[in-house]
PDB file of C-alpha atoms in Angstrom:
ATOM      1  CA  UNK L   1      97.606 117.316  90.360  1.00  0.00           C
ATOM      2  CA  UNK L   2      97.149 113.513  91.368  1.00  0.00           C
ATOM      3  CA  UNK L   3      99.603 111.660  91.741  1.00  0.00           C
ATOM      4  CA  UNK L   4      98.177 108.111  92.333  1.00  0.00           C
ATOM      5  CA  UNK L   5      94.772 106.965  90.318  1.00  0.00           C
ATOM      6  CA  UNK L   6      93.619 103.555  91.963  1.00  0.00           C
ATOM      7  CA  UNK L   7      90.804 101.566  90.312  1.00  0.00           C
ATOM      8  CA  UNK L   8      88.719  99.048  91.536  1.00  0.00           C
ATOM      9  CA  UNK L   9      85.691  97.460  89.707  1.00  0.00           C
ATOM     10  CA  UNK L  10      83.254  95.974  91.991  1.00  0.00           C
ATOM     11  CA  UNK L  11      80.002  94.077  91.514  1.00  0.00           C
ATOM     12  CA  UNK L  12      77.183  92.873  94.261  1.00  0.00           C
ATOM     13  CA  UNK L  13      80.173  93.320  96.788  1.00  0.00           C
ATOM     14  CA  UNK L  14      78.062  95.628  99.311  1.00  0.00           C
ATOM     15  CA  UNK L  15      78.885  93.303 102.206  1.00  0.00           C
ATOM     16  CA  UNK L  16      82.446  92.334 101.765  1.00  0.00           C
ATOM     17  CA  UNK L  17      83.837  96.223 100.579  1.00  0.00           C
ATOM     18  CA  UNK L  18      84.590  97.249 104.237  1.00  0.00           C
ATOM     19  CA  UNK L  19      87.521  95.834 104.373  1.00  0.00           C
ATOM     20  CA  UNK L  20      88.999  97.038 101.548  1.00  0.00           C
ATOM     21  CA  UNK L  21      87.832 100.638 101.535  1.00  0.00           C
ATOM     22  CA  UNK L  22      89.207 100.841 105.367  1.00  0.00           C
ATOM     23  CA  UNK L  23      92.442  99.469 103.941  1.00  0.00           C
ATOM     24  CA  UNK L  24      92.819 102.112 100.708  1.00  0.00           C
ATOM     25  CA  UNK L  25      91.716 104.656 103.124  1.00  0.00           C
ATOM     26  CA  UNK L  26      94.362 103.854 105.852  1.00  0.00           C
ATOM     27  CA  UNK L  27      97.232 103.750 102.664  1.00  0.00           C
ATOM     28  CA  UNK L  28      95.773 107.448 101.285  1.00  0.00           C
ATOM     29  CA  UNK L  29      96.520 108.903 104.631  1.00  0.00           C
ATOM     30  CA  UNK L  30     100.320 107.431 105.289  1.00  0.00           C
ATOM     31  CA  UNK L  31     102.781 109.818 104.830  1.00  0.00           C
ATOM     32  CA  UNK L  32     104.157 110.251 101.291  1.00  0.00           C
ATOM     33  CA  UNK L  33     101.428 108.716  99.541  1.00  0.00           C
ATOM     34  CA  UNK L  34     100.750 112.281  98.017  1.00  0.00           C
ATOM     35  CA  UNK L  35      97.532 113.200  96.379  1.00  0.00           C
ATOM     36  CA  UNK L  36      95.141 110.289  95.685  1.00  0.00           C
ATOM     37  CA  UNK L  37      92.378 109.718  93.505  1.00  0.00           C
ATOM     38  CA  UNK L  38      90.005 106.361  94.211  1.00  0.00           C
ATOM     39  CA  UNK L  39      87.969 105.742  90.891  1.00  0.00           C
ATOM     40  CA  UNK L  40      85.276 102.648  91.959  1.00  0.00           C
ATOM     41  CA  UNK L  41      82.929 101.251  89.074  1.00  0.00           C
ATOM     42  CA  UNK L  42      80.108  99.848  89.962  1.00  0.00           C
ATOM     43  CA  UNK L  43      79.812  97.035  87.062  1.00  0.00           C
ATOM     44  CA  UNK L  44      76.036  96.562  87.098  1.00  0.00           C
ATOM     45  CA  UNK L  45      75.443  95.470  90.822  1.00  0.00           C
ATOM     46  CA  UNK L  46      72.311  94.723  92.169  1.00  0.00           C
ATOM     47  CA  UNK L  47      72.858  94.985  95.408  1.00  0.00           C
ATOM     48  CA  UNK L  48      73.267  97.874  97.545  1.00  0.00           C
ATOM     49  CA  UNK L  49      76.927  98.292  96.057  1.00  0.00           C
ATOM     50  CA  UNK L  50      76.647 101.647  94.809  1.00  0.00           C
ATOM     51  CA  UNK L  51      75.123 103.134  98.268  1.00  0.00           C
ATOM     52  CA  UNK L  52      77.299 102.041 100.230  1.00  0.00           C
ATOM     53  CA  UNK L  53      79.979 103.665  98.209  1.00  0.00           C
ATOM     54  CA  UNK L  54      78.703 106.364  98.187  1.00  0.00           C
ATOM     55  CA  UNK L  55      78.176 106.855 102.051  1.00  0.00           C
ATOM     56  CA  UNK L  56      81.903 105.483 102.809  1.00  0.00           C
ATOM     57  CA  UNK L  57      83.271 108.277 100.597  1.00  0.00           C
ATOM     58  CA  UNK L  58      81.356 111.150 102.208  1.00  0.00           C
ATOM     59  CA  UNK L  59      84.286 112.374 104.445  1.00  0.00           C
ATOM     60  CA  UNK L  60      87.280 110.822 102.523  1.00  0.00           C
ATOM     61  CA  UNK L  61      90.158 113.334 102.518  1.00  0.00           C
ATOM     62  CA  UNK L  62      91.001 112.420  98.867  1.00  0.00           C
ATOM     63  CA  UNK L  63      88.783 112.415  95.686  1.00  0.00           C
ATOM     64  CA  UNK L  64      86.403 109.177  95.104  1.00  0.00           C
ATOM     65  CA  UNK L  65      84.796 108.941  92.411  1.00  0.00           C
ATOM     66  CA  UNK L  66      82.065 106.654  91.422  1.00  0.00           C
ATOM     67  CA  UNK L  67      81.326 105.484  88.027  1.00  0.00           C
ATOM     68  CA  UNK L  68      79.044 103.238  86.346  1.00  0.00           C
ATOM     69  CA  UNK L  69      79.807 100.150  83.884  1.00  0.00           C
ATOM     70  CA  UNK L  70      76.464  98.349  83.572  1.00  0.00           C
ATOM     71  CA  UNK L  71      77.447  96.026  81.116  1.00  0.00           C
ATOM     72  CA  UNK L  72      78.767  93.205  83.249  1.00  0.00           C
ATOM     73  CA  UNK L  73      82.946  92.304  82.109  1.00  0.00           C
ATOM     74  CA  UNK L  74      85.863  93.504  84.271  1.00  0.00           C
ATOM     75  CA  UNK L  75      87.554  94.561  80.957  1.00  0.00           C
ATOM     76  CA  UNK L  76      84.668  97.027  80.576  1.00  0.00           C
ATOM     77  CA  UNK L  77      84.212  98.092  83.389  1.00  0.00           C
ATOM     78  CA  UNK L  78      88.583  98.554  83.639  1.00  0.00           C
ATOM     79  CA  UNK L  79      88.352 100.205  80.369  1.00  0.00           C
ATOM     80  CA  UNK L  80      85.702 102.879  82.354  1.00  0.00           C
ATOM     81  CA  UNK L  81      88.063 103.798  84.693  1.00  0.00           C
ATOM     82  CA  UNK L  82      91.317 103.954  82.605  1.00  0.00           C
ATOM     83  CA  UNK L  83      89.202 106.869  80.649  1.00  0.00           C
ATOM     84  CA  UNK L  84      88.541 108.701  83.647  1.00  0.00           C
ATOM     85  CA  UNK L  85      92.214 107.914  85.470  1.00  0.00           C
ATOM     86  CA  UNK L  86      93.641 111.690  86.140  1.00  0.00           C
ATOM     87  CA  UNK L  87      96.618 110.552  88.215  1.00  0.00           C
ATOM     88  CA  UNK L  88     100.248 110.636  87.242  1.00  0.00           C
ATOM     89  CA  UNK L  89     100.710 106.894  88.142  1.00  0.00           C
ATOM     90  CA  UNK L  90      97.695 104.969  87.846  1.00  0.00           C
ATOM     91  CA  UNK L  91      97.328 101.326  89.541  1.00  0.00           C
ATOM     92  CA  UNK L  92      94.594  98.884  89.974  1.00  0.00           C
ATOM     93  CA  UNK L  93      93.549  96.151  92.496  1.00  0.00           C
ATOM     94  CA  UNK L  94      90.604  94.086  93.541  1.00  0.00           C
ATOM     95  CA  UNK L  95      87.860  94.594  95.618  1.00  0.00           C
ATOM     96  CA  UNK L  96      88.253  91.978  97.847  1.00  0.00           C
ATOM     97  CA  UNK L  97      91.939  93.604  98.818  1.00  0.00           C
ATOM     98  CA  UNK L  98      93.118  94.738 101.371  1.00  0.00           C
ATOM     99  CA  UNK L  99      95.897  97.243 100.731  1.00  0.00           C
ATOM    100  CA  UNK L 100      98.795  97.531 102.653  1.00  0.00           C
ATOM    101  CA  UNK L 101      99.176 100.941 104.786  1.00  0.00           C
ATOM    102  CA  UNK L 102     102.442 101.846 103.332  1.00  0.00           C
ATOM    103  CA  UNK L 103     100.845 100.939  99.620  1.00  0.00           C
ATOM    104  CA  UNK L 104     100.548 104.626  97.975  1.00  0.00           C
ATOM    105  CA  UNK L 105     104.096 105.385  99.709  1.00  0.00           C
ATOM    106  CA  UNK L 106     105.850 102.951  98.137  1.00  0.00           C
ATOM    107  CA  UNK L 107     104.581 103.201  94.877  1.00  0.00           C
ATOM    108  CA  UNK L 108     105.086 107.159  94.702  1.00  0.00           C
ATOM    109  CA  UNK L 109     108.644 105.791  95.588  1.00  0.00           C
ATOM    110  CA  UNK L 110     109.297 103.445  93.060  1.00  0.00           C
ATOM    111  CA  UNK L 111     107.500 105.754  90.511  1.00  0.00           C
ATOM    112  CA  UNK L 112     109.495 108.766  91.378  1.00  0.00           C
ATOM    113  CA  UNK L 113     111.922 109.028  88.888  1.00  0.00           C
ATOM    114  CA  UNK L 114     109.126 107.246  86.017  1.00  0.00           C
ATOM    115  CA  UNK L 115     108.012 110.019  83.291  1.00  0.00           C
ATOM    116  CA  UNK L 116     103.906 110.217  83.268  1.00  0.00           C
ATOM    117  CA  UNK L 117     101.992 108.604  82.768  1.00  0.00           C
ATOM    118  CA  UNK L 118     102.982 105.486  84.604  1.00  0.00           C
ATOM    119  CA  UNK L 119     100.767 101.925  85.503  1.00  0.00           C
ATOM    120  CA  UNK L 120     100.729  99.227  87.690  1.00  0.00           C
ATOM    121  CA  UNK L 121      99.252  96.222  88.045  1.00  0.00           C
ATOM    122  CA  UNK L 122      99.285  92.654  89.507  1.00  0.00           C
ATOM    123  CA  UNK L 123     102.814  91.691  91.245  1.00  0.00           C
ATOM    124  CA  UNK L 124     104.007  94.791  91.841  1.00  0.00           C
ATOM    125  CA  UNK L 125     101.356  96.009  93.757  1.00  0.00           C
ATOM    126  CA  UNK L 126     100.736  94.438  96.854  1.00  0.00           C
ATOM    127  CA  UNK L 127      97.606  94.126  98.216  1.00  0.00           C
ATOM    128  CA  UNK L 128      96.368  90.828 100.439  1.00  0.00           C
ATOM    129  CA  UNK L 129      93.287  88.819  99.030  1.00  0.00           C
ATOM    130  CA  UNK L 130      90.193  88.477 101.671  1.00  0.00           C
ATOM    131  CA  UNK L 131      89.132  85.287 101.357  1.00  0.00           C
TER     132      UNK L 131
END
C-alpha cells in the first residue's frame, strides 16, 4: 500500500525541475517516510518537460508516475492527479520546491493516527520556493 501520494503539476519547467526532483527524492529515502508514490503532470509543456521526467525517474526506488493534462490550468491538471492519487495521505507542492529531507517523515508522523484518506496542502507542508 502507499502511504504518501505527492503531486506536482509542472509546465515548460525542463530546466529548473532538478532541484526539486533531487529534493523529493532525498525526502522518499529518509527513514520513516514509508512507501511513496510521486504522481507529476505534465500540463501541456512544450519543452522537453516530459523527457526529462521521464529519465530522472528511471532508477527511483519509489513509484513515479507521469501523467498528462494538456489543457493548460493547474486546477486541471490537480484534478488529474487527485484521480490517480493511490496513497493513504496524499499532499501536493510546487515544482519549483524544494522539499525538505525529513518532509515524508514528518508527515507520516503527523498523519499517523488520521483515518484514510487524508490531504495536505499549503502551510502544513513545508517545502522552500526556488526563486
Amino acid at each position: 500500500m502507499i502511504d504518501i501520494s505527492l503531486l506536482i503539476c509542472t509546465r515548460n519547467r525542463s530546466r529548473s525541475l532538478a532541484a526539486t526532483l533531487a529534493s523529493i527524492d532525498a525526502a522518499a529515502r529518509h527513514p520513516g517516510s514509508g512507501a511513496i508514490e510521486l504522481i507529476l503532470v505534465d500540463n501541456g509543456s512544450t519543452d522537453a518537460t516530459a523527457a526529462v521526467i521521464r529519465h530522472w525517474a528511471i532508477d527511483r526506488p519509489f513509484t513515479v508516475r507521469l501523467l498528462s493534462e494538456p489543457v493548460p490550468g493547474l486546477a486541471r491538471a490537480r484534478n488529474r492527479a487527485l484521480r490517480a492519487a493511490r496513497g493513504r495521505i496524499v499532499a501536493m507542492t510546487d515544482d519549483d520546491c524544494v522539499l525538505h529531507r525529513d518532509y515524508f517523515a514528518h508527515m507520516a508522523r503527523a498523519f499517523a493516527g488520521q483515518p484514510a484518506p487524508s490531504s495536505s496542502a499549503g502551510v502544513s507542508c513545508v517545502a522552500i520556493p526556488l526563486t
